[in-house]
Coordinates of C-alpha atoms and ligand atoms in Angstrom, one line a residue:
M1 CA -149.5 6.6 -36.4
N2 CA -149.8 7.6 -32.7
P3 CA -147.7 5.7 -30.5
H4 CA -149.5 3.4 -28.1
W5 CA -148.5 0.7 -25.9
S6 CA -150.7 -1.8 -27.7
K7 CA -148.8 -1.2 -31.0
E8 CA -145.2 -1.3 -29.2
G9 CA -145.9 -4.5 -27.2
V10 CA -146.0 -8.2 -27.7
V11 CA -149.3 -10.3 -26.9
Y12 CA -149.1 -13.7 -25.5
Q13 CA -152.3 -15.8 -25.8
I14 CA -153.0 -18.2 -23.1
Y15 CA -155.4 -21.0 -23.6
P16 CA -156.3 -21.5 -19.9
R17 CA -157.3 -25.1 -20.2
S18 CA -153.9 -26.1 -21.4
F19 CA -151.6 -23.9 -19.9
Q20 CA -150.7 -25.0 -16.4
D21 CA -152.8 -27.1 -14.2
S22 CA -152.2 -26.2 -10.4
N23 CA -154.4 -28.4 -8.4
Q24 CA -154.0 -31.7 -10.2
D25 CA -157.2 -32.3 -11.7
G26 CA -156.0 -32.5 -15.3
I27 CA -157.3 -28.9 -16.4
G28 CA -155.3 -25.7 -16.6
D29 CA -156.2 -23.0 -14.2
L30 CA -155.6 -19.5 -12.9
Q31 CA -153.4 -20.4 -9.9
G32 CA -151.4 -22.1 -12.8
I33 CA -151.1 -19.0 -14.8
I34 CA -150.1 -17.0 -11.8
Q35 CA -147.1 -19.5 -11.1
R36 CA -145.8 -19.1 -14.7
I37 CA -145.6 -15.2 -14.4
P38 CA -142.0 -15.4 -14.2
Y39 CA -141.9 -17.3 -17.3
L40 CA -144.0 -14.8 -19.2
Q41 CA -141.7 -12.1 -17.8
S42 CA -138.7 -13.6 -19.0
L43 CA -140.1 -13.9 -22.5
G44 CA -140.3 -10.0 -22.7
I45 CA -143.9 -10.2 -23.6
T46 CA -146.2 -7.2 -22.4
M47 CA -149.6 -8.4 -22.9
V48 CA -151.6 -11.5 -22.3
W49 CA -154.6 -12.4 -24.0
L50 CA -156.7 -14.8 -21.9
S51 CA -159.1 -17.3 -23.6
P52 CA -162.5 -17.3 -21.9
V53 CA -162.5 -18.2 -18.0
Y54 CA -166.4 -17.3 -17.5
Q55 CA -168.7 -19.7 -16.0
S56 CA -169.7 -21.9 -18.9
P57 CA -171.2 -25.6 -19.6
N58 CA -168.2 -26.0 -21.9
D59 CA -169.9 -26.9 -25.0
D60 CA -167.2 -25.1 -26.7
N61 CA -164.6 -24.7 -24.2
G62 CA -165.9 -21.5 -22.8
Y63 CA -166.9 -19.7 -25.8
D64 CA -170.4 -20.5 -24.7
I65 CA -170.8 -18.3 -21.7
S66 CA -173.6 -18.9 -19.1
D67 CA -172.4 -16.1 -16.7
Y68 CA -170.3 -13.2 -17.8
Y69 CA -169.8 -12.1 -14.0
A70 CA -168.4 -15.4 -12.8
I71 CA -165.3 -17.4 -13.3
H72 CA -165.6 -21.1 -14.1
P73 CA -164.8 -23.4 -11.1
D74 CA -162.3 -25.5 -13.2
F75 CA -160.3 -22.3 -13.6
G76 CA -160.7 -20.9 -10.1
S77 CA -162.4 -18.2 -8.5
M78 CA -163.2 -14.3 -8.9
E79 CA -160.2 -13.8 -6.3
D80 CA -158.0 -15.4 -8.4
M81 CA -159.0 -13.7 -11.4
L82 CA -158.3 -10.4 -9.4
E83 CA -155.1 -11.8 -8.1
L84 CA -153.9 -12.8 -11.9
I85 CA -154.8 -8.8 -12.8
Q86 CA -152.9 -7.6 -9.9
K87 CA -149.8 -10.0 -10.2
L88 CA -149.4 -9.4 -14.1
H89 CA -149.9 -5.6 -13.7
E90 CA -146.8 -5.7 -10.9
V91 CA -144.7 -6.9 -13.4
N92 CA -146.1 -4.5 -16.3
I93 CA -147.9 -7.1 -18.1
R94 CA -151.1 -5.9 -19.4
I95 CA -154.1 -8.5 -19.7
I96 CA -157.2 -8.5 -22.2
M97 CA -160.0 -10.8 -21.8
D98 CA -161.9 -12.5 -24.4
L99 CA -165.2 -10.9 -25.0
V100 CA -167.8 -13.5 -26.5
V101 CA -170.8 -11.6 -27.1
N102 CA -172.1 -12.6 -30.6
H103 CA -173.7 -15.5 -28.8
T104 CA -174.1 -16.8 -25.2
S105 CA -174.5 -20.2 -23.9
D106 CA -178.2 -21.7 -24.0
E107 CA -177.9 -22.2 -20.2
H108 CA -177.6 -18.6 -19.6
V109 CA -180.5 -17.2 -17.9
W110 CA -181.3 -14.8 -20.7
F111 CA -181.8 -17.6 -23.2
Q112 CA -184.0 -19.4 -20.5
K113 CA -186.2 -16.5 -19.8
S114 CA -186.2 -15.7 -23.9
V115 CA -187.6 -19.3 -24.5
Q116 CA -190.4 -18.6 -22.0
K117 CA -190.9 -15.1 -23.4
I118 CA -190.4 -13.6 -20.2
S119 CA -190.1 -9.8 -20.4
P120 CA -187.7 -8.2 -21.2
Y121 CA -185.8 -11.2 -22.6
D122 CA -188.3 -12.2 -25.4
Q123 CA -186.3 -10.5 -27.9
F124 CA -182.9 -11.0 -26.8
Y125 CA -182.2 -13.6 -29.4
H126 CA -183.3 -14.3 -33.1
W127 CA -186.5 -16.3 -33.1
S128 CA -188.3 -17.3 -35.9
P129 CA -191.6 -19.2 -36.9
V130 CA -189.7 -20.6 -40.2
K131 CA -186.3 -22.0 -40.9
K132 CA -183.9 -19.8 -42.9
N133 CA -181.5 -21.9 -44.7
W134 CA -178.5 -20.7 -42.9
G135 CA -175.5 -23.0 -42.3
S136 CA -173.5 -23.1 -39.1
F137 CA -169.6 -22.5 -39.0
F138 CA -169.4 -26.0 -37.3
G139 CA -171.5 -27.8 -39.9
G140 CA -175.2 -28.4 -40.2
E141 CA -178.2 -26.1 -39.8
A142 CA -177.9 -22.7 -38.2
W143 CA -181.5 -22.4 -37.2
T144 CA -182.8 -25.0 -34.7
F145 CA -186.4 -25.5 -33.6
H146 CA -186.8 -25.0 -29.8
K147 CA -189.8 -27.1 -28.8
E148 CA -190.8 -25.1 -25.6
R149 CA -191.0 -21.7 -27.4
G150 CA -192.3 -23.6 -30.5
E151 CA -190.0 -21.3 -32.7
Y152 CA -186.5 -21.9 -34.6
Y153 CA -183.5 -19.8 -32.9
L154 CA -180.2 -18.9 -34.7
H155 CA -176.8 -20.1 -33.7
L156 CA -174.1 -19.4 -36.1
F157 CA -171.9 -21.9 -34.1
S158 CA -173.3 -24.9 -32.0
K159 CA -176.8 -25.5 -30.9
K160 CA -175.7 -24.6 -27.4
Q161 CA -174.6 -21.1 -28.8
P162 CA -177.6 -19.1 -29.6
D163 CA -176.9 -15.6 -31.2
L164 CA -177.7 -12.4 -29.5
N165 CA -180.0 -9.8 -31.0
W166 CA -178.1 -6.9 -31.4
T167 CA -181.0 -4.8 -32.9
N168 CA -182.3 -4.8 -29.1
P169 CA -181.0 -2.1 -27.3
L170 CA -181.1 -3.9 -23.8
V171 CA -178.7 -6.4 -25.3
R172 CA -176.2 -3.8 -25.9
E173 CA -176.8 -2.1 -22.5
E174 CA -176.0 -5.7 -21.2
V175 CA -172.7 -5.9 -23.2
K176 CA -171.7 -2.4 -22.1
R177 CA -172.2 -3.5 -18.4
I178 CA -170.0 -6.7 -18.8
C179 CA -167.4 -4.5 -20.6
D180 CA -167.5 -2.0 -17.6
F181 CA -167.3 -4.5 -15.1
W182 CA -164.2 -6.1 -16.2
L183 CA -162.6 -2.8 -17.4
S184 CA -163.1 -1.3 -13.9
R185 CA -161.5 -4.1 -12.2
G186 CA -158.3 -3.6 -13.9
V187 CA -158.6 -5.6 -17.4
D188 CA -156.8 -3.6 -20.2
G189 CA -159.0 -4.4 -23.2
F190 CA -160.8 -7.3 -25.0
R191 CA -160.3 -9.6 -28.0
C192 CA -163.7 -9.4 -29.4
D193 CA -164.9 -12.9 -30.6
V194 CA -166.4 -13.1 -34.2
I195 CA -167.4 -9.4 -33.7
N196 CA -168.0 -8.9 -37.6
L197 CA -170.9 -11.4 -37.4
I198 CA -173.0 -9.5 -34.4
S199 CA -175.3 -7.7 -36.8
K200 CA -177.9 -9.7 -39.0
R201 CA -179.9 -8.5 -42.1
E202 CA -183.3 -6.7 -41.1
G203 CA -186.0 -9.5 -41.7
L204 CA -183.5 -12.4 -41.5
P205 CA -184.2 -13.3 -45.1
K206 CA -183.7 -16.7 -46.2
G207 CA -180.2 -17.7 -47.2
R208 CA -179.0 -18.3 -50.7
W209 CA -177.7 -21.8 -51.2
T210 CA -174.0 -22.2 -51.1
P211 CA -171.9 -25.6 -50.3
I212 CA -170.8 -24.2 -46.9
L213 CA -172.0 -21.3 -44.8
C214 CA -175.3 -20.7 -46.5
G215 CA -176.8 -17.5 -45.5
K216 CA -173.5 -15.6 -44.7
E217 CA -174.7 -12.8 -47.0
H218 CA -177.1 -11.8 -44.3
Y219 CA -174.4 -11.2 -41.4
L220 CA -171.1 -10.6 -42.6
N221 CA -170.2 -6.9 -41.7
E222 CA -174.0 -5.8 -41.8
P223 CA -173.8 -2.1 -42.1
K224 CA -175.9 -1.4 -38.4
I225 CA -172.8 -3.0 -37.0
H226 CA -170.8 0.3 -37.0
G227 CA -173.7 2.2 -34.9
Y228 CA -173.2 -0.7 -32.6
L229 CA -169.6 -0.7 -32.1
Q230 CA -169.3 3.2 -32.0
E231 CA -171.9 2.9 -29.0
L232 CA -169.6 0.5 -27.4
R233 CA -166.7 2.8 -28.0
D234 CA -168.3 5.9 -26.9
D235 CA -170.0 4.8 -23.7
V236 CA -167.4 2.2 -22.8
F237 CA -163.9 1.8 -24.3
S238 CA -163.2 5.6 -24.6
K239 CA -163.7 5.9 -21.0
Y240 CA -160.4 3.5 -20.4
D241 CA -157.0 3.2 -21.4
C242 CA -157.5 -0.2 -23.2
F243 CA -157.6 -1.4 -26.7
T244 CA -159.6 -3.8 -28.7
V245 CA -158.8 -6.5 -31.4
G246 CA -161.8 -7.8 -33.1
E247 CA -161.9 -11.4 -34.5
T248 CA -163.3 -10.7 -38.0
V249 CA -163.9 -13.6 -40.3
F250 CA -163.8 -13.6 -44.2
I251 CA -162.8 -9.9 -44.2
T252 CA -160.8 -7.7 -46.7
P253 CA -158.5 -4.5 -45.8
D254 CA -161.1 -2.2 -47.0
Q255 CA -163.6 -4.0 -44.7
A256 CA -161.1 -3.9 -42.1
L257 CA -160.3 -0.4 -42.2
S258 CA -164.2 0.4 -41.9
Y259 CA -163.6 -0.6 -38.4
I260 CA -160.0 0.3 -37.6
H261 CA -159.3 3.3 -39.7
K262 CA -157.2 5.8 -37.2
D263 CA -160.3 8.3 -37.9
I264 CA -162.9 5.7 -36.9
R265 CA -161.3 3.5 -34.5
E266 CA -164.4 1.6 -33.7
L267 CA -161.8 -1.3 -32.9
D268 CA -158.1 -0.7 -32.6
M269 CA -156.9 -3.9 -34.7
V270 CA -158.6 -7.0 -36.3
F271 CA -157.5 -10.5 -36.9
Q272 CA -157.9 -11.1 -40.4
F273 CA -157.9 -14.7 -41.8
E274 CA -156.8 -14.5 -45.6
H275 CA -153.1 -15.5 -44.7
M276 CA -154.4 -18.4 -43.2
A277 CA -155.7 -19.6 -46.7
S278 CA -152.2 -20.2 -47.7
D279 CA -152.8 -23.9 -47.5
Q280 CA -156.6 -24.2 -47.7
W281 CA -159.5 -22.3 -49.7
G282 CA -160.6 -20.1 -47.0
V283 CA -162.2 -22.6 -45.1
K284 CA -159.8 -24.7 -43.1
W285 CA -161.2 -28.4 -44.0
F286 CA -160.7 -27.6 -47.7
I287 CA -157.0 -28.3 -47.9
R288 CA -154.6 -27.4 -50.7
P289 CA -150.6 -27.5 -50.6
F290 CA -149.1 -24.5 -48.6
R291 CA -147.8 -21.9 -51.0
M292 CA -145.4 -19.3 -49.6
K293 CA -146.5 -17.0 -52.3
R294 CA -150.1 -17.1 -51.1
L295 CA -148.7 -16.3 -47.7
K296 CA -146.4 -13.3 -49.1
K297 CA -149.4 -11.9 -51.3
S298 CA -151.7 -11.7 -48.5
L299 CA -149.6 -10.5 -45.7
S300 CA -147.7 -7.9 -48.0
K301 CA -151.2 -6.6 -49.3
W302 CA -152.3 -6.0 -45.5
Q303 CA -148.9 -4.4 -44.8
R304 CA -149.5 -1.9 -47.7
R305 CA -153.2 -1.2 -47.3
L306 CA -153.0 -0.4 -43.5
D307 CA -149.8 1.5 -43.7
Q308 CA -150.5 5.1 -42.0
V309 CA -154.3 4.3 -41.6
G310 CA -154.6 1.2 -39.6
W311 CA -152.8 -1.3 -37.6
N312 CA -152.0 -5.0 -38.3
S313 CA -152.2 -7.9 -35.6
L314 CA -149.2 -10.3 -36.5
Y315 CA -150.4 -14.0 -36.0
L316 CA -149.8 -17.1 -37.4
E317 CA -151.3 -19.5 -34.7
N318 CA -154.2 -19.3 -32.2
H319 CA -156.5 -21.9 -30.4
D320 CA -158.5 -22.3 -33.7
Q321 CA -155.6 -23.2 -35.9
A322 CA -153.2 -26.2 -36.2
R323 CA -149.5 -25.5 -35.7
S324 CA -147.6 -23.2 -37.9
V325 CA -144.6 -25.0 -38.0
N326 CA -146.6 -28.0 -39.6
R327 CA -148.6 -26.0 -41.9
F328 CA -146.0 -23.4 -43.3
G329 CA -142.7 -24.7 -42.1
S330 CA -141.2 -28.0 -41.9
V331 CA -141.3 -30.6 -38.9
D332 CA -138.2 -32.0 -40.3
I333 CA -136.3 -28.6 -40.1
R334 CA -138.5 -27.7 -37.1
E335 CA -136.4 -25.3 -35.3
R336 CA -135.0 -23.4 -38.3
S337 CA -138.2 -23.5 -40.0
A338 CA -140.1 -22.2 -37.0
K339 CA -137.4 -19.2 -36.5
C340 CA -137.7 -18.4 -40.1
L341 CA -141.4 -18.1 -39.8
M342 CA -140.9 -15.8 -36.7
T343 CA -138.6 -13.8 -38.5
M344 CA -140.6 -13.3 -41.7
L345 CA -143.8 -12.3 -39.3
Y346 CA -142.5 -10.5 -36.6
F347 CA -140.5 -7.9 -38.4
Q348 CA -143.5 -6.5 -40.1
Q349 CA -145.6 -3.7 -39.0
G350 CA -148.2 -4.6 -36.3
T351 CA -148.7 -6.2 -33.0
P352 CA -147.2 -9.5 -32.5
Y353 CA -149.3 -12.2 -31.2
I354 CA -147.7 -15.4 -29.9
Y355 CA -149.8 -18.4 -29.1
Q356 CA -148.7 -20.7 -26.1
G357 CA -146.2 -23.3 -27.3
Q358 CA -145.3 -21.5 -30.4
E359 CA -142.3 -20.0 -28.7
I360 CA -141.0 -23.3 -28.5
A361 CA -142.4 -24.6 -32.0
M362 CA -144.6 -27.1 -30.5
T363 CA -146.2 -29.3 -33.2
N364 CA -149.4 -30.6 -34.1
G365 CA -151.0 -33.1 -31.5
D366 CA -150.3 -36.8 -32.2
F367 CA -153.6 -38.0 -32.5
T368 CA -154.5 -41.4 -34.0
K369 CA -158.3 -41.6 -33.8
L370 CA -161.3 -39.4 -33.7
E371 CA -162.2 -40.6 -30.0
E372 CA -159.0 -38.6 -28.9
F373 CA -160.3 -35.4 -30.0
Q374 CA -162.5 -33.1 -27.7
D375 CA -163.2 -30.1 -29.7
I376 CA -167.0 -29.8 -30.9
E377 CA -166.3 -28.4 -34.1
T378 CA -163.9 -31.4 -35.0
K379 CA -166.8 -33.9 -34.0
N380 CA -169.4 -32.1 -35.7
I381 CA -167.6 -31.4 -38.9
F382 CA -166.8 -35.5 -39.1
Q383 CA -170.4 -36.0 -38.7
F384 CA -171.3 -33.3 -41.4
G385 CA -168.8 -34.4 -43.7
T386 CA -169.6 -38.2 -43.7
K387 CA -173.4 -37.6 -43.5
S388 CA -174.2 -34.6 -45.7
L389 CA -171.2 -34.4 -48.0
H390 CA -170.7 -38.5 -48.1
L391 CA -167.0 -37.9 -47.6
S392 CA -165.4 -41.4 -46.5
P393 CA -164.5 -41.5 -42.7
K394 CA -160.8 -41.9 -43.8
R395 CA -160.8 -38.5 -45.8
M396 CA -162.5 -36.6 -43.2
M397 CA -159.7 -38.0 -40.6
K398 CA -157.1 -36.9 -42.8
K399 CA -158.5 -33.2 -42.9
I400 CA -159.2 -33.4 -39.0
F401 CA -155.4 -34.6 -38.5
Y402 CA -154.3 -31.6 -40.3
A403 CA -156.5 -28.9 -39.5
S404 CA -158.4 -29.7 -36.0
R405 CA -158.2 -27.0 -33.5
D406 CA -157.3 -29.8 -31.1
N407 CA -153.8 -29.6 -32.8
A408 CA -153.1 -26.4 -30.8
R409 CA -154.9 -27.3 -27.4
T410 CA -152.6 -30.1 -26.4
P411 CA -151.2 -29.5 -22.9
M412 CA -148.2 -27.0 -22.9
Q413 CA -144.9 -28.8 -22.7
W414 CA -142.7 -27.5 -19.9
D415 CA -140.8 -30.4 -19.3
E416 CA -140.1 -34.3 -20.1
T417 CA -142.1 -35.8 -17.2
E418 CA -145.0 -37.8 -17.9
Y419 CA -147.7 -35.1 -18.5
A420 CA -145.1 -32.7 -19.6
G421 CA -145.1 -30.6 -16.3
F422 CA -148.5 -29.4 -17.2
S423 CA -150.1 -31.7 -14.7
R424 CA -149.3 -34.7 -12.4
V425 CA -152.5 -36.4 -13.5
K426 CA -153.8 -37.3 -16.9
P427 CA -154.7 -34.0 -18.7
W428 CA -158.0 -33.4 -20.3
L429 CA -156.4 -33.5 -23.9
K430 CA -153.7 -35.9 -24.8
V431 CA -150.3 -34.6 -24.3
N432 CA -148.0 -34.8 -27.4
S433 CA -145.4 -37.6 -26.8
N434 CA -142.8 -35.5 -28.6
H435 CA -142.5 -33.6 -25.2
S436 CA -139.6 -35.9 -24.0
T437 CA -137.6 -33.7 -26.2
L438 CA -139.7 -30.7 -27.4
N439 CA -140.3 -28.7 -24.2
V440 CA -139.6 -25.3 -22.3
K441 CA -136.9 -26.8 -19.9
Q442 CA -134.7 -28.1 -22.6
S443 CA -135.3 -24.8 -24.8
L444 CA -134.3 -22.8 -21.8
E445 CA -131.0 -24.7 -21.6
D446 CA -130.2 -24.5 -25.4
P447 CA -129.0 -21.1 -26.4
D448 CA -130.0 -21.8 -30.0
S449 CA -133.6 -22.8 -29.3
V450 CA -136.5 -21.2 -30.9
L451 CA -137.6 -19.8 -27.5
H452 CA -134.2 -18.0 -27.1
Y453 CA -134.8 -16.6 -30.8
V454 CA -138.0 -15.3 -30.1
K455 CA -136.8 -13.4 -27.1
N456 CA -134.3 -12.1 -29.2
I457 CA -136.7 -10.7 -31.5
I458 CA -139.0 -9.4 -28.8
E459 CA -135.8 -7.5 -27.4
L460 CA -135.0 -6.2 -30.9
R461 CA -138.6 -4.6 -31.2
K462 CA -138.2 -2.8 -28.2
K463 CA -134.8 -1.5 -29.1
H464 CA -135.5 -0.4 -32.8
P465 CA -138.3 1.6 -33.2
V466 CA -138.3 1.0 -37.0
I467 CA -139.5 -2.5 -36.5
V468 CA -142.7 -1.3 -34.7
Y469 CA -143.4 1.8 -37.0
G470 CA -141.2 1.8 -40.2
R471 CA -142.6 1.7 -43.7
Y472 CA -142.7 -1.5 -45.4
E473 CA -141.6 -2.3 -49.0
D474 CA -141.5 -5.6 -50.8
V475 CA -138.4 -6.9 -52.3
L476 CA -138.3 -10.0 -54.6
Y477 CA -142.2 -9.8 -54.6
S478 CA -142.6 -12.5 -57.3
N479 CA -139.8 -14.6 -56.3
P480 CA -141.4 -18.3 -54.9
H481 CA -138.3 -19.2 -52.7
F482 CA -137.6 -15.8 -50.8
Y483 CA -139.8 -13.5 -48.8
S484 CA -138.0 -10.5 -48.3
Y485 CA -138.8 -6.8 -47.5
L486 CA -137.5 -3.5 -46.3
R487 CA -138.5 -1.5 -43.1
E488 CA -137.6 1.9 -43.0
D489 CA -137.7 5.1 -41.0
D490 CA -135.7 8.4 -41.0
T491 CA -132.6 7.1 -39.5
T492 CA -132.6 3.0 -40.3
R493 CA -133.4 0.6 -42.9
L494 CA -133.7 -2.9 -42.3
L495 CA -133.6 -5.8 -44.9
V496 CA -135.4 -9.0 -44.0
I497 CA -134.6 -12.0 -46.0
C498 CA -136.6 -15.4 -45.5
H499 CA -136.0 -18.3 -47.6
F500 CA -138.7 -21.1 -47.8
G501 CA -138.3 -24.4 -48.9
K502 CA -136.2 -27.7 -48.6
K503 CA -133.5 -27.0 -51.2
P504 CA -130.8 -24.1 -51.0
H505 CA -131.2 -21.2 -53.2
R506 CA -128.9 -18.3 -53.9
L507 CA -129.9 -14.7 -53.2
P508 CA -130.8 -13.2 -56.5
K509 CA -128.1 -10.5 -57.9
T510 CA -130.6 -7.6 -57.6
V511 CA -130.4 -7.8 -53.8
L512 CA -127.3 -5.9 -52.5
L513 CA -126.1 -6.4 -49.1
D514 CA -123.3 -3.7 -49.3
G515 CA -123.1 -1.6 -46.1
Y516 CA -125.5 -3.9 -44.3
Q517 CA -124.9 -5.3 -40.7
L518 CA -126.2 -8.5 -39.7
L519 CA -128.8 -8.1 -36.9
L520 CA -130.3 -11.3 -36.8
T521 CA -129.7 -14.9 -38.5
N522 CA -131.1 -18.5 -37.7
H523 CA -128.1 -19.8 -38.9
D524 CA -124.1 -19.4 -38.6
L525 CA -122.7 -18.0 -41.5
Q526 CA -119.7 -16.5 -43.4
P527 CA -120.2 -12.4 -43.8
N528 CA -121.5 -11.8 -47.6
E529 CA -122.6 -15.4 -48.0
R530 CA -125.3 -15.6 -50.9
L531 CA -126.6 -19.2 -50.6
F532 CA -129.5 -19.5 -48.3
L533 CA -129.8 -23.0 -46.5
P534 CA -133.4 -24.5 -46.2
Y535 CA -135.5 -22.1 -44.2
E536 CA -132.6 -19.8 -43.5
A537 CA -133.6 -16.1 -42.4
R538 CA -131.4 -13.0 -42.1
V539 CA -132.1 -9.6 -40.8
Y540 CA -129.8 -6.7 -42.1
S541 CA -129.7 -3.4 -40.9
K542 CA -128.1 -0.2 -42.2
K543 CA -127.8 3.5 -40.7
K544 CA -129.1 6.1 -43.2
Ligands
TEU601 O1 -163.7 -18.4 -33.8 C1 -164.4 -18.0 -34.9 C2 -164.2 -18.7 -36.1 O2 -164.8 -18.7 -37.1 C3 -163.1 -19.9 -36.3 O3 -162.1 -19.5 -36.3 C4 -164.0 -21.0 -35.9 O4 -163.6 -21.5 -34.6 C5 -163.9 -22.2 -36.7 O5 -162.4 -22.8 -36.3 C6 -164.0 -22.1 -38.1 O6 -163.7 -23.0 -38.8 C7 -164.4 -17.8 -32.4 C8 -163.4 -18.8 -31.4 O7 -162.1 -18.1 -31.6 C9 -163.7 -20.0 -31.3 O8 -162.9 -20.7 -30.7 C10 -165.2 -20.3 -31.0 O9 -165.3 -21.6 -31.2 C11 -165.9 -19.3 -32.2 O10 -165.5 -18.2 -32.3 C12 -167.2 -19.3 -31.5 O11 -167.3 -18.5 -30.4
CA602 CA1 -156.7 -27.5 -12.5

């Protein structure tokens, strides 16, 4: 694979509302991020992905944009944004922005003009005189009647997020202008929100009935999308030293390669969701018990399928997912299990993504009732579940406590003070009460913390190219307790062994440790010890 900074680096995702409040209004902001640049630097990360900071009515916390050329005053000003870009660049950290162009806000001037059929905005969105039986990702219908225009419009997310009509070349020109605007101001790339949904089947046919997401056969990876992305690539991205990562829902490795294959490169990498189904049925509200084997099966499939032809993005958390230690590890053995998960993931081939708070193994929010949640998806799903699916409120709340996106959006835990050092006033979303013992300050003081462990992994990735580029091969593939694999290049072989579960297990005899040196472990152990404690992880290395 061609070497590139986007492959060799590590991304840190910032959810600006919850990272650091600088002006004491309870909302994180750009100056807050600027204050924390030394912290980002000390982690060793090389890229920041900023969730949306554009002008927005905040129906979906910034994923509903009303002006792509303005910064939301909650976050600061355009000057603050340019200052952030410059100050990150000064310490060699690149920055990618969130590009949300499947939809805009209904308060965007394009939509308002489209409603009134003012040229050339008449066909900027999808309008229809009839309903199409498509379902929204947030529960409920995706086609809503607009009184003023007298037609239905499409919104795959909330009613306040109308989908843009990409068949219209004028829409595509506007998107290119947005990208150019930010790239020419120094931004180093984009995370492209739900990018595999932008193209809809010609004629917008009625959806087939399914229990959830009716109509998805008409907008997932629709063939015309490739032309649109090639246009963006050729007219904009190829002119800059930037990279793109597409958020692609319900995608298989082969479909992913249709975007990211090294000979295609419409996008540089994608976020796939398959491994997120290790504790659910492909949709976060249909929960099943976590099985490590499902996680392994999925991740290892992506490792094998993309090797030499594509590039993986390695993530377990983001602003849409509950905390990984709650889902795939154990809150009782929090630190060791979080380290185990990081070892399992960040020694694979691909670019690592760390979501804010994951580096100290933050846990799900300690919410107690629906009113404490802010997230639109959470609120809508409660309504949908209780009203349309006739599930009991208790059952819905159980799902919400487990899977709500707000679990990952609670304020960053910097120290033990009342609002965790995030703010001096009451934050927009409840601070987790465990911040008195679980915070950055303590993690920095404790040499055995998860924070120091992940820093160490980042250092190792910089030192050993085999971790970035080496081939991947499964070991003990069908074993339910161990996730183990080899990474190999011409000079070095790494053996990664991660043991999952709460009971100790012996390493099967087929795995030989002879000649290996221990490179990293989350537990002090005797050399050649073959017994693995709960969530013990080790990385061995050998020169060839
Ligand atoms: O998410 C798209 C998506 O399909 C999900 O992850 C979704 O948020 C939901 O949790 C499905 O159950 C992206 C953004 O990451 C998300 O924050 C936005 O709400 C959404 O698009 C709409 O822009
Ligand atoms: Ca603020």
